[in-house]
């Protein structure tokens, strides 16, 4: 008789947990409250799905500021190489891009979801959508099933809770798992947004809404002390800043904001021309000004900047926009160079948790056995993915954590000889 395992949640961690448990011989039912599984996977990486990163385990841990060391056992059991082999075996060829980021060759996140759907079908997993879990049943200290919102009982010999975080609630990850786990006695670390856009004080940023800048260097600082710097793509929004570099910097920025403003104002500075030194950029401006000597200043930066950004830079330079280029002074040109190398914004906060890519906080790792993902409080209850208090930077690290913890949780839940020691 196969062991009956219930997996709650059809995101990355839940899909992998269901597949892993089935591969280890269990009979699996996966409950997903949305009409279809994998909704959040479909929007990751701008719909391309950055499934993992080719970095070694040590580097992956370093890119998980939220309790990274907890993942050593899970990554050893199911590494990025294991994940890539698993996907390619199931018909998803992969490619590696800048920073070691791994994507489907097709650039379609739907191919990842389709691969899991095929795998679960082949493994005989029963996927039931439109079923929101209300509570997990426990008998004599052992998880024995769940109850859905409609009052239906779902008996099981082991349960995997993989409901995701509290970001992008429209995909189904609305924080249900935290409430369910807390009801069983688990402590929930305070939830906060991770990998989240930033709001700025400067109202003129709205004029740049939708403008993307590539190959810029962005530095976060507080009280004159640099927190971190990133090189890559930035996106202006109506409220402030977004894009890959901003999401990566949002962790240290948010931490500085939470620490209070006693240390000084939190700033973001954009180097619009990081490949050019101050001296080289000044010479470049002199050449452009010579080329456009007969034009007004407001019409002289077209070779250097996008048109929409030009208008803003002209305004911020405090140089008369109608001034003939040949009349611009050395002091004014120096001021312009500084502006181009340090376009600075005062950060007033992060966007809400619902708009974050990842939720920081969650079920305390001290209450979970890292080798099995089993609860130390309730036997037969396992956790996987974002519901756990783990989070990482952009680059495929969060999805790898979800897949690795999902694999271990499923393997442990599906095995007949689950080790319950050291809970």
Short mmCIF file of C-alpha atoms in Angstrom, two decimals:
data_model
loop_
_atom_site.label_atom_id
_atom_site.label_comp_id
_atom_site.label_asym_id
_atom_site.label_seq_id
_atom_site.Cartn_x
_atom_site.Cartn_y
_atom_site.Cartn_z
CA UNK A 1 0.00 0.00 0.00
CA UNK A 2 1.48 3.34 -1.04
CA UNK A 3 1.97 6.02 1.60
CA UNK A 4 -0.58 8.85 1.18
CA UNK A 5 1.01 12.30 1.02
CA UNK A 6 -0.81 15.60 0.72
CA UNK A 7 1.02 18.55 -0.86
CA UNK A 8 -0.53 21.98 -0.24
CA UNK A 9 0.39 24.55 -2.85
CA UNK A 10 1.13 24.29 -6.56
CA UNK A 11 4.00 26.72 -6.93
CA UNK A 12 7.64 25.85 -7.58
CA UNK A 13 8.21 24.18 -4.20
CA UNK A 14 4.89 22.34 -4.18
CA UNK A 15 5.26 21.03 -7.73
CA UNK A 16 8.74 19.71 -6.97
CA UNK A 17 7.61 18.25 -3.64
CA UNK A 18 4.78 16.38 -5.35
CA UNK A 19 7.07 15.04 -8.06
CA UNK A 20 9.77 14.05 -5.56
CA UNK A 21 7.34 12.29 -3.21
CA UNK A 22 5.82 10.39 -6.13
CA UNK A 23 9.26 9.42 -7.44
CA UNK A 24 9.94 7.94 -3.98
CA UNK A 25 6.89 5.73 -4.16
CA UNK A 26 4.10 7.64 -2.45
CA UNK A 27 0.53 8.30 -3.59
CA UNK A 28 0.24 12.08 -3.94
CA UNK A 29 -2.60 14.55 -3.91
CA UNK A 30 -1.67 18.16 -4.62
CA UNK A 31 -4.14 20.86 -3.55
CA UNK A 32 -3.93 24.27 -5.23
CA UNK A 33 -6.38 27.05 -4.45
CA UNK A 34 -6.00 28.79 -7.81
CA UNK A 35 -7.62 27.49 -11.04
CA UNK A 36 -4.21 26.27 -12.28
CA UNK A 37 -0.78 25.46 -10.84
CA UNK A 38 2.39 27.46 -11.40
CA UNK A 39 0.83 30.90 -11.59
CA UNK A 40 3.80 32.68 -9.97
CA UNK A 41 6.33 30.72 -12.03
CA UNK A 42 4.70 32.14 -15.16
CA UNK A 43 5.53 35.74 -14.21
CA UNK A 44 9.08 35.21 -12.91
CA UNK A 45 11.95 36.65 -14.91
CA UNK A 46 9.52 38.81 -16.91
CA UNK A 47 7.80 35.66 -18.08
CA UNK A 48 11.07 33.93 -18.99
CA UNK A 49 11.62 32.14 -15.65
CA UNK A 50 15.15 32.38 -14.25
CA UNK A 51 15.03 28.83 -12.86
CA UNK A 52 18.43 28.74 -11.17
CA UNK A 53 22.03 29.95 -11.24
CA UNK A 54 25.15 27.98 -12.20
CA UNK A 55 27.06 29.19 -9.11
CA UNK A 56 28.49 26.65 -6.68
CA UNK A 57 26.66 25.88 -3.45
CA UNK A 58 28.83 28.23 -1.39
CA UNK A 59 28.03 31.13 -3.71
CA UNK A 60 24.34 30.31 -3.74
CA UNK A 61 24.35 30.40 0.07
CA UNK A 62 26.14 33.77 -0.02
CA UNK A 63 23.34 35.07 -2.25
CA UNK A 64 20.68 34.01 0.28
CA UNK A 65 20.90 36.72 2.98
CA UNK A 66 17.81 35.28 4.65
CA UNK A 67 19.10 32.19 6.54
CA UNK A 68 21.16 30.86 3.65
CA UNK A 69 23.15 28.30 5.69
CA UNK A 70 19.88 26.48 6.46
CA UNK A 71 19.91 25.38 2.80
CA UNK A 72 23.22 23.48 2.77
CA UNK A 73 21.62 20.05 3.18
CA UNK A 74 18.85 20.75 0.68
CA UNK A 75 21.28 22.04 -1.95
CA UNK A 76 23.55 19.06 -1.41
CA UNK A 77 20.57 16.72 -1.89
CA UNK A 78 19.22 18.52 -4.96
CA UNK A 79 21.65 21.00 -6.48
CA UNK A 80 21.34 23.41 -9.37
CA UNK A 81 22.96 20.76 -11.59
CA UNK A 82 20.35 18.25 -10.45
CA UNK A 83 17.55 20.70 -11.23
CA UNK A 84 18.92 21.47 -14.68
CA UNK A 85 19.27 17.77 -15.48
CA UNK A 86 15.72 17.15 -14.18
CA UNK A 87 14.27 19.82 -16.47
CA UNK A 88 16.28 18.91 -19.54
CA UNK A 89 15.34 15.25 -19.11
CA UNK A 90 11.72 16.40 -19.26
CA UNK A 91 12.09 18.34 -22.48
CA UNK A 92 13.18 21.81 -21.37
CA UNK A 93 16.57 22.76 -22.87
CA UNK A 94 18.28 25.47 -20.85
CA UNK A 95 20.74 28.30 -21.47
CA UNK A 96 23.00 30.39 -19.24
CA UNK A 97 23.12 34.17 -19.42
CA UNK A 98 25.00 37.01 -17.72
CA UNK A 99 25.64 36.46 -14.03
CA UNK A 100 25.15 32.70 -14.33
CA UNK A 101 21.38 33.03 -14.67
CA UNK A 102 19.71 29.98 -16.21
CA UNK A 103 16.61 30.25 -18.44
CA UNK A 104 14.69 27.97 -20.78
CA UNK A 105 16.10 28.26 -24.31
CA UNK A 106 12.59 29.16 -25.43
CA UNK A 107 12.42 32.12 -22.98
CA UNK A 108 8.98 30.83 -21.98
CA UNK A 109 8.18 30.28 -18.31
CA UNK A 110 5.20 28.24 -19.46
CA UNK A 111 7.60 25.51 -20.59
CA UNK A 112 8.70 25.00 -16.97
CA UNK A 113 5.12 24.68 -15.74
CA UNK A 114 4.29 22.35 -18.63
CA UNK A 115 7.26 20.12 -17.76
CA UNK A 116 6.06 19.77 -14.19
CA UNK A 117 2.50 19.11 -15.30
CA UNK A 118 3.71 16.32 -17.59
CA UNK A 119 5.89 14.87 -14.84
CA UNK A 120 3.06 14.86 -12.28
CA UNK A 121 0.72 13.27 -14.82
CA UNK A 122 3.29 10.56 -15.64
CA UNK A 123 3.83 9.92 -11.92
CA UNK A 124 0.11 9.58 -11.24
CA UNK A 125 -0.14 12.64 -8.99
CA UNK A 126 -3.70 13.80 -8.40
CA UNK A 127 -3.77 17.58 -8.91
CA UNK A 128 -6.87 19.25 -7.50
CA UNK A 129 -7.28 22.97 -8.22
CA UNK A 130 -9.69 25.46 -6.73
CA UNK A 131 -9.17 24.03 -3.23
CA UNK A 132 -7.99 26.44 -0.53
CA UNK A 133 -6.78 24.68 2.62
CA UNK A 134 -8.21 25.97 5.89
CA UNK A 135 -6.20 23.89 8.36
CA UNK A 136 -3.92 20.90 8.76
CA UNK A 137 -5.22 18.06 10.91
CA UNK A 138 -2.97 16.65 13.66
CA UNK A 139 -3.59 13.48 15.68
CA UNK A 140 -1.32 12.33 18.51
CA UNK A 141 1.31 14.87 17.43
CA UNK A 142 1.34 13.66 13.81
CA UNK A 143 -0.03 15.42 10.73
CA UNK A 144 -2.87 13.35 9.32
CA UNK A 145 -4.41 15.45 6.59
CA UNK A 146 -6.09 18.77 5.89
CA UNK A 147 -9.46 20.46 5.68
CA UNK A 148 -10.32 22.72 2.76
CA UNK A 149 -12.47 25.84 2.88
CA UNK A 150 -15.53 23.89 1.79
CA UNK A 151 -15.18 21.64 4.85
CA UNK A 152 -13.93 18.63 2.94
CA UNK A 153 -11.50 16.30 4.74
CA UNK A 154 -8.32 15.18 2.94
CA UNK A 155 -6.70 12.37 4.98
CA UNK A 156 -2.98 11.68 4.59
CA UNK A 157 -0.03 10.09 6.37
CA UNK A 158 2.22 13.09 5.69
CA UNK A 159 1.62 16.70 4.65
CA UNK A 160 3.89 19.13 2.78
CA UNK A 161 3.03 22.81 3.27
CA UNK A 162 4.29 24.78 0.24
CA UNK A 163 1.88 27.68 -0.03
CA UNK A 164 4.44 30.36 -0.91
CA UNK A 165 4.84 33.78 0.66
CA UNK A 166 2.61 36.85 0.75
CA UNK A 167 3.80 38.67 -2.37
CA UNK A 168 1.85 38.82 -5.62
CA UNK A 169 -1.32 37.54 -3.91
CA UNK A 170 -3.06 37.44 -7.28
CA UNK A 171 -0.99 34.34 -8.07
CA UNK A 172 -2.27 32.57 -4.96
CA UNK A 173 0.55 33.32 -2.52
CA UNK A 174 -1.47 35.36 -0.07
CA UNK A 175 0.12 34.19 3.19
CA UNK A 176 -2.23 31.29 3.99
CA UNK A 177 0.64 29.04 5.00
CA UNK A 178 1.80 31.32 7.77
CA UNK A 179 -1.62 31.27 9.40
CA UNK A 180 -1.88 27.48 9.05
CA UNK A 181 1.60 26.90 10.51
CA UNK A 182 1.04 29.37 13.36
CA UNK A 183 -2.15 27.52 14.32
CA UNK A 184 0.03 24.43 14.85
CA UNK A 185 2.37 26.29 17.19
CA UNK A 186 5.03 27.45 14.73
CA UNK A 187 6.63 30.85 15.20
CA UNK A 188 6.47 33.15 12.17
CA UNK A 189 9.35 35.59 11.64
CA UNK A 190 7.94 39.05 10.75
CA UNK A 191 7.06 39.31 7.07
CA UNK A 192 8.62 42.03 4.93
CA UNK A 193 9.19 42.65 1.23
CA UNK A 194 12.35 41.35 -0.42
CA UNK A 195 13.36 42.08 -4.01
CA UNK A 196 11.03 45.03 -4.17
CA UNK A 197 10.91 48.36 -6.07
CA UNK A 198 11.86 51.54 -4.21
CA UNK A 199 9.95 54.78 -3.72
CA UNK A 200 11.79 58.11 -4.02
CA UNK A 201 11.22 61.64 -2.81
CA UNK A 202 11.80 63.31 -6.18
CA UNK A 203 8.44 63.87 -7.86
CA UNK A 204 10.05 64.49 -11.28
CA UNK A 205 10.79 60.76 -11.52
CA UNK A 206 7.23 60.34 -12.80
CA UNK A 207 8.32 62.13 -16.01
CA UNK A 208 10.60 59.15 -16.70
CA UNK A 209 7.99 56.44 -16.08
CA UNK A 210 8.63 53.42 -18.31
CA UNK A 211 12.16 54.45 -19.31
CA UNK A 212 14.67 51.60 -18.98
CA UNK A 213 18.42 52.20 -18.72
CA UNK A 214 20.87 49.42 -19.49
CA UNK A 215 24.49 49.10 -18.41
CA UNK A 216 24.34 51.57 -15.56
CA UNK A 217 25.97 51.31 -12.14
CA UNK A 218 23.72 51.99 -9.17
CA UNK A 219 25.06 52.57 -5.66
CA UNK A 220 23.05 52.59 -2.44
CA UNK A 221 24.37 54.59 0.51
CA UNK A 222 23.33 55.85 3.92
CA UNK A 223 24.96 58.73 5.73
CA UNK A 224 27.80 58.80 3.21
CA UNK A 225 28.56 55.08 3.68
CA UNK A 226 28.13 52.84 0.64
CA UNK A 227 25.87 49.85 1.28
CA UNK A 228 26.16 48.04 -2.05
CA UNK A 229 26.46 48.62 -5.79
CA UNK A 230 25.03 46.80 -8.81
CA UNK A 231 25.61 46.99 -12.56
CA UNK A 232 22.84 46.27 -15.04
CA UNK A 233 19.34 47.42 -15.97
CA UNK A 234 17.17 49.97 -14.18
CA UNK A 235 13.55 50.96 -14.79
CA UNK A 236 11.92 54.27 -13.84
CA UNK A 237 8.34 54.10 -12.52
CA UNK A 238 5.72 56.62 -11.48
CA UNK A 239 6.71 56.11 -7.82
CA UNK A 240 10.46 55.64 -8.14
CA UNK A 241 12.86 52.93 -9.24
CA UNK A 242 12.63 49.28 -10.27
CA UNK A 243 14.44 46.84 -12.52
CA UNK A 244 17.02 44.11 -11.74
CA UNK A 245 19.66 46.34 -10.16
CA UNK A 246 17.13 48.01 -7.86
CA UNK A 247 15.61 44.69 -6.79
CA UNK A 248 19.08 43.43 -5.90
CA UNK A 249 19.82 46.57 -3.87
CA UNK A 250 16.43 46.58 -2.14
CA UNK A 251 17.55 44.21 0.65
CA UNK A 252 20.32 46.43 2.08
CA UNK A 253 18.24 49.55 1.39
CA UNK A 254 15.22 48.15 3.24
CA UNK A 255 17.46 47.10 6.14
CA UNK A 256 18.86 50.63 6.37
CA UNK A 257 15.35 52.08 6.35
CA UNK A 258 14.23 49.69 9.11
CA UNK A 259 17.27 50.68 11.17
CA UNK A 260 16.02 54.26 11.19
CA UNK A 261 17.31 57.50 9.77
CA UNK A 262 19.68 58.19 12.63
CA UNK A 263 22.53 57.06 10.39
CA UNK A 264 21.56 59.50 7.66
CA UNK A 265 19.45 59.64 4.53
CA UNK A 266 19.26 56.53 2.33
CA UNK A 267 20.31 57.45 -1.21
CA UNK A 268 20.50 55.76 -4.60
CA UNK A 269 23.04 57.20 -7.06
CA UNK A 270 23.02 56.21 -10.74
CA UNK A 271 26.20 56.40 -12.79
CA UNK A 272 24.73 56.87 -16.27
CA UNK A 273 28.12 56.37 -17.95
CA UNK A 274 30.07 53.86 -15.83
CA UNK A 275 32.43 52.97 -18.68
CA UNK A 276 33.75 56.54 -18.74
CA UNK A 277 35.88 58.15 -16.06
CA UNK A 278 35.13 61.72 -15.01
CA UNK A 279 37.97 62.98 -17.20
CA UNK A 280 36.93 60.88 -20.22
CA UNK A 281 33.31 61.94 -19.89
CA UNK A 282 34.35 65.60 -19.72
CA UNK A 283 36.32 65.19 -22.96
CA UNK A 284 33.34 63.44 -24.54
CA UNK A 285 31.12 66.41 -23.61
CA UNK A 286 33.65 68.82 -25.07
CA UNK A 287 33.58 66.90 -28.36
CA UNK A 288 29.78 66.89 -28.40
CA UNK A 289 29.66 70.59 -27.60
CA UNK A 290 32.05 71.28 -30.45
CA UNK A 291 29.90 69.18 -32.77
CA UNK A 292 26.74 71.01 -31.71
CA UNK A 293 28.37 74.43 -31.23
CA UNK A 294 25.56 76.23 -32.99
CA UNK A 295 22.80 74.58 -30.94
CA UNK A 296 21.20 75.45 -27.62
CA UNK A 297 22.22 73.39 -24.58
CA UNK A 298 18.84 71.62 -24.43
CA UNK A 299 19.48 70.21 -27.91
CA UNK A 300 23.11 69.17 -27.42
CA UNK A 301 22.89 65.88 -25.47
CA UNK A 302 21.12 63.71 -28.04
CA UNK A 303 24.21 61.59 -28.74
CA UNK A 304 24.76 60.94 -25.05
CA UNK A 305 21.34 60.31 -23.50
CA UNK A 306 17.82 59.10 -24.35
CA UNK A 307 15.54 62.02 -25.27
CA UNK A 308 13.29 61.71 -22.19
CA UNK A 309 16.27 61.64 -19.86
CA UNK A 310 17.86 64.60 -21.61
CA UNK A 311 15.02 66.91 -20.57
CA UNK A 312 15.42 65.91 -16.91
CA UNK A 313 19.21 66.25 -16.94
CA UNK A 314 18.96 69.70 -18.52
CA UNK A 315 16.56 70.80 -15.77
CA UNK A 316 18.71 69.36 -12.97
CA UNK A 317 21.95 70.86 -14.32
CA UNK A 318 20.75 74.42 -13.61
CA UNK A 319 22.23 75.45 -16.93
CA UNK A 320 20.03 77.74 -19.02
CA UNK A 321 18.44 75.33 -21.55
CA UNK A 322 18.50 78.04 -24.23
CA UNK A 323 22.15 78.90 -23.69
CA UNK A 324 24.30 78.39 -26.80
CA UNK A 325 26.57 75.40 -26.29
CA UNK A 326 29.74 77.35 -27.06
CA UNK A 327 28.99 79.65 -24.11
CA UNK A 328 28.83 76.88 -21.48
CA UNK A 329 31.56 77.41 -18.90
CA UNK A 330 34.02 74.84 -17.58
CA UNK A 331 32.31 75.05 -14.17
CA UNK A 332 28.92 74.32 -15.73
CA UNK A 333 30.36 71.42 -17.70
CA UNK A 334 31.91 70.01 -14.53
CA UNK A 335 28.56 70.23 -12.78
CA UNK A 336 26.98 68.34 -15.68
CA UNK A 337 29.63 65.60 -15.51
CA UNK A 338 28.96 65.13 -11.78
CA UNK A 339 25.23 64.87 -12.47
CA UNK A 340 25.75 62.24 -15.16
CA UNK A 341 28.00 60.21 -12.87
CA UNK A 342 25.79 60.64 -9.78
CA UNK A 343 22.10 61.06 -10.58
CA UNK A 344 20.88 60.84 -7.00
CA UNK A 345 17.53 59.95 -5.42
CA UNK A 346 16.41 60.05 -1.79
CA UNK A 347 14.71 56.76 -0.89
CA UNK A 348 11.54 57.15 1.15
CA UNK A 349 10.56 53.48 1.36
CA UNK A 350 9.85 50.24 -0.43
CA UNK A 351 6.71 49.26 -2.29
CA UNK A 352 4.23 47.11 -0.33
CA UNK A 353 4.78 43.42 0.36
CA UNK A 354 2.11 42.54 -2.20
CA UNK A 355 4.37 44.01 -4.92
CA UNK A 356 7.56 42.28 -3.80
CA UNK A 357 8.94 39.41 -5.85
CA UNK A 358 9.88 37.52 -2.68
CA UNK A 359 8.63 37.52 0.91
CA UNK A 360 11.28 37.71 3.63
CA UNK A 361 10.30 36.19 6.96
CA UNK A 362 8.15 33.13 7.52
CA UNK A 363 8.32 29.90 9.51
CA UNK A 364 11.41 29.98 11.71
CA UNK A 365 14.17 27.72 10.39
CA UNK A 366 15.04 26.61 13.94
CA UNK A 367 11.70 24.78 13.97
CA UNK A 368 12.50 22.77 10.81
CA UNK A 369 14.95 19.88 10.37
CA UNK A 370 17.17 21.10 7.48
CA UNK A 371 18.00 17.54 6.37
CA UNK A 372 14.35 16.51 5.91
CA UNK A 373 12.33 19.76 5.98
CA UNK A 374 10.19 18.13 8.67
CA UNK A 375 8.66 20.20 11.42
CA UNK A 376 10.36 19.81 14.78
CA UNK A 377 6.95 20.37 16.41
CA UNK A 378 4.62 18.15 14.39
CA UNK A 379 5.70 14.77 13.02
CA UNK A 380 4.80 14.10 9.41
CA UNK A 381 4.54 17.80 8.57
CA UNK A 382 7.05 19.19 6.07
CA UNK A 383 7.73 22.68 4.74
CA UNK A 384 9.10 23.85 1.39
CA UNK A 385 9.79 27.10 -0.41
CA UNK A 386 8.94 30.66 0.44
CA UNK A 387 6.74 29.79 3.42
CA UNK A 388 10.05 29.17 5.25
CA UNK A 389 12.06 32.14 6.56
CA UNK A 390 14.55 32.11 3.66
CA UNK A 391 15.11 34.64 0.88
CA UNK A 392 17.78 35.55 -1.64
CA UNK A 393 18.92 38.05 -4.20
CA UNK A 394 17.88 38.06 -7.85
CA UNK A 395 19.59 35.67 -10.20
CA UNK A 396 17.70 32.38 -9.82
CA UNK A 397 18.61 31.81 -6.17
CA UNK A 398 15.09 31.96 -4.75
CA UNK A 399 13.68 29.48 -7.23
CA UNK A 400 16.60 27.12 -6.62
CA UNK A 401 15.84 27.28 -2.89
CA UNK A 402 12.19 26.47 -3.62
CA UNK A 403 13.06 23.52 -5.84
CA UNK A 404 15.71 22.13 -3.44
CA UNK A 405 13.55 22.38 -0.32
CA UNK A 406 10.61 21.01 -2.30
CA UNK A 407 12.63 18.02 -3.44
CA UNK A 408 13.83 17.22 0.08
CA UNK A 409 10.42 17.73 1.65
CA UNK A 410 8.80 15.48 -0.94
CA UNK A 411 11.47 12.80 -0.65
CA UNK A 412 11.21 12.80 3.12
CA UNK A 413 7.41 12.83 3.17
CA UNK A 414 7.17 10.10 0.54
CA UNK A 415 9.65 7.70 2.11
CA UNK A 416 8.26 4.83 4.20
CA UNK A 417 11.15 5.01 6.66
CA UNK A 418 11.07 8.74 7.43
CA UNK A 419 13.55 9.61 10.13
CA UNK A 420 11.75 11.47 12.90
CA UNK A 421 14.73 11.93 15.16
CA UNK A 422 16.06 15.35 16.15
CA UNK A 423 12.78 17.11 15.48
#
